PDB file of C-alpha atoms in Angstrom:
ATOM      1  CA  ALA C   1      18.412   7.757   8.590  1.00  0.00           C
ATOM      2  CA  ARG C   2      15.106   6.790   9.388  1.00  0.00           C
ATOM      3  CA  SER C   3      14.561   8.029  12.282  1.00  0.00           C
ATOM      4  CA  ARG C   4      16.738  11.743  11.624  1.00  0.00           C
ATOM      5  CA  LEU C   5      13.244  12.573   8.615  1.00  0.00           C
ATOM      6  CA  GLU C   6      10.556  10.514  11.272  1.00  0.00           C
ATOM      7  CA  ASN C   7      11.206  13.252  13.331  1.00  0.00           C
ATOM      8  CA  ALA C   8      12.210  15.726  10.481  1.00  0.00           C
ATOM      9  CA  LEU C   9       8.940  15.529   9.709  1.00  0.00           C
ATOM     10  CA  GLU C  10       6.969  15.493  12.679  1.00  0.00           C
ATOM     11  CA  ILE C  11       8.525  18.734  12.358  1.00  0.00           C
ATOM     12  CA  ILE C  12       7.350  19.855   9.066  1.00  0.00           C
ATOM     13  CA  GLU C  13       4.230  18.892  10.231  1.00  0.00           C
ATOM     14  CA  ASP C  14       4.081  21.317  13.081  1.00  0.00           C
ATOM     15  CA  VAL C  15       5.322  24.169  10.605  1.00  0.00           C
ATOM     16  CA  ASP C  16       2.524  23.022   8.425  1.00  0.00           C
ATOM     17  CA  ASP C  17       5.140  23.848   5.199  1.00  0.00           C
ATOM     18  CA  ARG C  18       3.414  20.813   2.465  1.00  0.00           C
ATOM     19  CA  GLY C  19       5.835  20.861   0.545  1.00  0.00           C
ATOM     20  CA  LEU C  20       8.892  20.209   2.301  1.00  0.00           C
ATOM     21  CA  GLU C  21       6.219  17.268   4.178  1.00  0.00           C
ATOM     22  CA  SER C  22       5.872  15.541   0.475  1.00  0.00           C
ATOM     23  CA  GLN C  23       9.876  16.069   0.179  1.00  0.00           C
ATOM     24  CA  CYS C  24      10.530  14.570   3.449  1.00  0.00           C
ATOM     25  CA  CYS C  25       7.199  11.180   2.333  1.00  0.00           C
ATOM     26  CA  CYS C  26       9.526  10.988  -0.984  1.00  0.00           C
ATOM     27  CA  HIS C  27      12.858  10.658   1.117  1.00  0.00           C
ATOM     28  CA  LEU C  28      11.830   8.108   3.627  1.00  0.00           C
ATOM     29  CA  ALA C  29      10.293   6.055   0.753  1.00  0.00           C
ATOM     30  CA  ALA C  30      13.610   5.638  -1.488  1.00  0.00           C
ATOM     31  CA  LEU C  31      14.886   4.908   2.704  1.00  0.00           C
ATOM     32  CA  GLU C  32      12.229   2.454   3.231  1.00  0.00           C
ATOM     33  CA  LYS C  33      12.504   0.769  -0.461  1.00  0.00           C
ATOM     34  CA  ARG C  34      16.522   0.369  -0.115  1.00  0.00           C
ATOM     35  CA  HIS C  35      16.219  -0.701   3.105  1.00  0.00           C
ATOM     36  CA  GLY C  36      13.589  -4.056   1.114  1.00  0.00           C
ATOM     37  CA  GLN C  37      10.524  -2.556   2.840  1.00  0.00           C
ATOM     38  CA  PRO C  38       8.079  -3.057   0.238  1.00  0.00           C
ATOM     39  CA  GLN C  39       4.483  -1.902   1.899  1.00  0.00           C
ATOM     40  CA  ALA C  40       6.715   1.003   4.033  1.00  0.00           C
ATOM     41  CA  ALA C  41       7.717   2.057   0.836  1.00  0.00           C
ATOM     42  CA  ARG C  42       4.957   2.207  -1.190  1.00  0.00           C
ATOM     43  CA  GLU C  43       2.459   4.179   2.672  1.00  0.00           C
ATOM     44  CA  HIS C  44       5.249   7.112   2.962  1.00  0.00           C
ATOM     45  CA  ALA C  45       4.950   7.054  -1.123  1.00  0.00           C
ATOM     46  CA  GLU C  46       1.308   7.402  -1.385  1.00  0.00           C
ATOM     47  CA  ARG C  47       1.182   9.560   1.373  1.00  0.00           C
ATOM     48  CA  ALA C  48       3.811  12.188  -0.382  1.00  0.00           C
ATOM     49  CA  LEU C  49       1.262  11.988  -3.764  1.00  0.00           C
ATOM     50  CA  GLU C  50      -1.966  12.638  -1.387  1.00  0.00           C
ATOM     51  CA  ILE C  51      -0.044  15.818   0.022  1.00  0.00           C
ATOM     52  CA  ALA C  52       1.239  17.700  -2.815  1.00  0.00           C
ATOM     53  CA  LYS C  53      -2.247  17.473  -5.099  1.00  0.00           C
ATOM     54  CA  LYS C  54      -3.907  18.291  -1.575  1.00  0.00           C
ATOM     55  CA  ALA C  55      -1.331  21.334  -2.100  1.00  0.00           C
ATOM     56  CA  GLY C  56      -1.644  22.104  -5.389  1.00  0.00           C
ATOM     57  CA  LEU C  57       1.538  21.145  -5.860  1.00  0.00           C
ATOM     58  CA  ARG C  58       2.636  20.360  -9.133  1.00  0.00           C
ATOM     59  CA  GLU C  59       6.411  19.545  -9.127  1.00  0.00           C
ATOM     60  CA  ALA C  60       6.160  17.752  -6.048  1.00  0.00           C
ATOM     61  CA  GLU C  61       3.319  16.134  -7.334  1.00  0.00           C
ATOM     62  CA  ALA C  62       5.156  14.612 -10.322  1.00  0.00           C
ATOM     63  CA  ASP C  63       8.165  13.760  -7.857  1.00  0.00           C
ATOM     64  CA  ALA C  64       5.624  11.532  -5.987  1.00  0.00           C
ATOM     65  CA  TYR C  65       4.286   9.884  -8.120  1.00  0.00           C
ATOM     66  CA  LEU C  66       8.139   9.318 -10.003  1.00  0.00           C
ATOM     67  CA  THR C  67       8.679   8.116  -6.112  1.00  0.00           C
ATOM     68  CA  LEU C  68       6.154   5.582  -6.472  1.00  0.00           C
ATOM     69  CA  GLY C  69       6.828   4.305  -9.588  1.00  0.00           C
ATOM     70  CA  GLU C  70      10.140   3.796  -8.377  1.00  0.00           C
ATOM     71  CA  VAL C  71       9.318   1.723  -5.019  1.00  0.00           C
ATOM     72  CA  LEU C  72       6.862  -0.351  -6.812  1.00  0.00           C
ATOM     73  CA  SER C  73       8.476  -0.944 -10.264  1.00  0.00           C
ATOM     74  CA  ALA C  74      11.873  -2.418  -6.756  1.00  0.00           C
ATOM     75  CA  SER C  75       8.712  -4.934  -5.424  1.00  0.00           C
ATOM     76  CA  LEU C  76       7.365  -6.054  -8.762  1.00  0.00           C
ATOM     77  CA  TYR C  77       8.905  -9.803  -8.064  1.00  0.00           C
ATOM     78  CA  ASP C  78       7.917  -9.471  -3.761  1.00  0.00           C
ATOM     79  CA  ALA C  79       3.983  -8.950  -5.258  1.00  0.00           C
ATOM     80  CA  ASP C  80       1.694 -11.471  -4.723  1.00  0.00           C
ATOM     81  CA  ASP C  81       0.291  -9.790  -7.928  1.00  0.00           C
ATOM     82  CA  ALA C  82       3.085  -8.813 -10.300  1.00  0.00           C
ATOM     83  CA  GLN C  83       1.002  -8.043 -13.302  1.00  0.00           C
ATOM     84  CA  THR C  84      -0.667  -5.422 -10.797  1.00  0.00           C
ATOM     85  CA  ALA C  85       2.282  -4.063  -9.477  1.00  0.00           C
ATOM     86  CA  THR C  86       3.669  -3.586 -13.290  1.00  0.00           C
ATOM     87  CA  THR C  87       0.718  -2.058 -14.326  1.00  0.00           C
ATOM     88  CA  ASP C  88       0.887   0.639 -11.332  1.00  0.00           C
ATOM     89  CA  ALA C  89       4.646   1.112 -11.348  1.00  0.00           C
ATOM     90  CA  ALA C  90       3.514   2.315 -15.721  1.00  0.00           C
ATOM     91  CA  VAL C  91       0.617   5.060 -14.472  1.00  0.00           C
ATOM     92  CA  ALA C  92       2.922   6.281 -11.970  1.00  0.00           C
ATOM     93  CA  TYR C  93       5.353   6.700 -14.532  1.00  0.00           C
ATOM     94  CA  GLY C  94       3.227   8.049 -16.619  1.00  0.00           C
ATOM     95  CA  LYS C  95       1.268   9.863 -14.700  1.00  0.00           C
ATOM     96  CA  ALA C  96       5.162  11.452 -13.062  1.00  0.00           C
ATOM     97  CA  ILE C  97       6.233  12.619 -17.071  1.00  0.00           C
ATOM     98  CA  ASP C  98       2.504  13.891 -17.744  1.00  0.00           C
ATOM     99  CA  VAL C  99       2.762  16.599 -14.569  1.00  0.00           C
ATOM    100  CA  LEU C 100       6.281  16.989 -16.058  1.00  0.00           C
ATOM    101  CA  LYS C 101       5.351  17.928 -19.613  1.00  0.00           C
ATOM    102  CA  GLN C 102       2.404  20.308 -18.025  1.00  0.00           C
ATOM    103  CA  ILE C 103       4.736  22.403 -15.831  1.00  0.00           C
ATOM    104  CA  GLY C 104       7.074  22.177 -18.593  1.00  0.00           C
ATOM    105  CA  ASN C 105       9.975  20.949 -16.536  1.00  0.00           C
ATOM    106  CA  GLU C 106      12.602  19.306 -18.865  1.00  0.00           C
ATOM    107  CA  ALA C 107      15.772  18.328 -16.409  1.00  0.00           C
ATOM    108  CA  ALA C 108      12.752  16.654 -13.885  1.00  0.00           C
ATOM    109  CA  LEU C 109      11.568  15.299 -17.134  1.00  0.00           C
ATOM    110  CA  GLY C 110      14.965  14.110 -18.824  1.00  0.00           C
ATOM    111  CA  LYS C 111      15.041  12.281 -15.415  1.00  0.00           C
ATOM    112  CA  ALA C 112      11.476  10.131 -15.235  1.00  0.00           C
ATOM    113  CA  LEU C 113      11.764  10.053 -19.079  1.00  0.00           C
ATOM    114  CA  ALA C 114      15.181   7.759 -18.469  1.00  0.00           C
ATOM    115  CA  ALA C 115      13.690   5.983 -14.631  1.00  0.00           C
ATOM    116  CA  PHE C 116      10.526   4.386 -16.946  1.00  0.00           C
ATOM    117  CA  GLY C 117      12.581   3.700 -19.862  1.00  0.00           C
ATOM    118  CA  ARG C 118      14.930   1.685 -17.684  1.00  0.00           C
ATOM    119  CA  TYR C 119      12.344   0.363 -16.165  1.00  0.00           C
ATOM    120  CA  LYS C 120      10.039  -0.618 -19.280  1.00  0.00           C
ATOM    121  CA  ALA C 121      13.878  -1.448 -20.727  1.00  0.00           C
ATOM    122  CA  GLU C 122      13.584  -4.072 -17.590  1.00  0.00           C
ATOM    123  CA  THR C 123      10.235  -5.541 -17.933  1.00  0.00           C
ATOM    124  CA  GLY C 124      10.610  -6.784 -21.307  1.00  0.00           C
ATOM    125  CA  SER C 125       9.498  -3.338 -23.387  1.00  0.00           C
ATOM    126  CA  LEU C 126      13.029  -2.992 -25.416  1.00  0.00           C
ATOM    127  CA  ALA C 127      12.517  -1.040 -27.546  1.00  0.00           C
ATOM    128  CA  ALA C 128       9.770   1.621 -25.819  1.00  0.00           C
ATOM    129  CA  GLY C 129      12.643   1.365 -23.213  1.00  0.00           C
ATOM    130  CA  LYS C 130      14.843   2.007 -25.515  1.00  0.00           C
ATOM    131  CA  ASP C 131      12.934   5.702 -26.440  1.00  0.00           C
ATOM    132  CA  MET C 132      12.648   6.968 -23.709  1.00  0.00           C
ATOM    133  CA  LEU C 133      16.205   6.698 -22.894  1.00  0.00           C
ATOM    134  CA  ARG C 134      16.963   9.364 -25.807  1.00  0.00           C
ATOM    135  CA  ASP C 135      14.146  10.821 -25.320  1.00  0.00           C
ATOM    136  CA  ALA C 136      16.094  11.961 -21.619  1.00  0.00           C
ATOM    137  CA  ILE C 137      19.790  12.139 -23.474  1.00  0.00           C
ATOM    138  CA  THR C 138      18.234  15.056 -25.707  1.00  0.00           C
ATOM    139  CA  LEU C 139      16.658  16.295 -23.449  1.00  0.00           C
ATOM    140  CA  PHE C 140      19.731  16.582 -21.282  1.00  0.00           C
ATOM    141  CA  SER C 141      22.152  17.561 -23.877  1.00  0.00           C
ATOM    142  CA  LYS C 142      19.589  20.362 -24.606  1.00  0.00           C
ATOM    143  CA  LEU C 143      19.917  21.691 -21.262  1.00  0.00           C
ATOM    144  CA  GLY C 144      23.650  21.064 -20.831  1.00  0.00           C
ATOM    145  CA  LEU C 145      23.362  18.567 -18.530  1.00  0.00           C
ATOM    146  CA  SER C 146      26.366  16.555 -19.650  1.00  0.00           C
ATOM    147  CA  ARG C 147      26.612  14.256 -16.357  1.00  0.00           C
ATOM    148  CA  PRO C 148      23.342  12.404 -16.724  1.00  0.00           C
ATOM    149  CA  ALA C 149      23.490  12.706 -20.480  1.00  0.00           C
ATOM    150  CA  GLY C 150      26.653  10.249 -20.594  1.00  0.00           C
ATOM    151  CA  ASP C 151      24.703   8.029 -18.040  1.00  0.00           C
ATOM    152  CA  VAL C 152      21.708   7.090 -19.248  1.00  0.00           C
ATOM    153  CA  GLU C 153      23.971   7.225 -23.003  1.00  0.00           C
ATOM    154  CA  LYS C 154      25.995   4.075 -20.863  1.00  0.00           C
ATOM    155  CA  LEU C 155      22.809   2.245 -20.356  1.00  0.00           C
ATOM    156  CA  LEU C 156      21.162   2.778 -23.125  1.00  0.00           C
ATOM    157  CA  ALA C 157      24.979   1.136 -24.963  1.00  0.00           C
ATOM    158  CA  THR C 158      24.153  -1.778 -21.881  1.00  0.00           C
ATOM    159  CA  LEU C 159      20.920  -2.985 -23.769  1.00  0.00           C
ATOM    160  CA  SER C 160      20.839  -5.290 -26.842  1.00  0.00           C
TER     161      SER C 160
END
């Protein structure tokens, strides 16, 4: 999968499509995260963010912030300075949420709230995490997205 994404990235760079380039970098970041390569994952996520911001692609910017938050939160236990990684992940999630609120993408906002809420609960801010998860459920339900709402409800039910 990595080689195909890297080949796709080369083609995308040739056709000069910043949105696709940012999206491909997010996918590479997620792949590297799954394969236990936190530094490579972070580099791809940061590249995606830089591309999106320079091109003024707000939705891609939010997606890149969300990807960066997920990458940083997954590498907390690998970090030399776990507190810095925790702060950086929270900042990235928060910026994703801010951008999504600004552009009014409620479905993506629900996804970001669910991810940040799960992260908060896992890092000891249980009450704040549960509040974000409830907000995500409310958004998903309002939009008629019963599957993601149900998934978040199941997660919320597991938290004590």
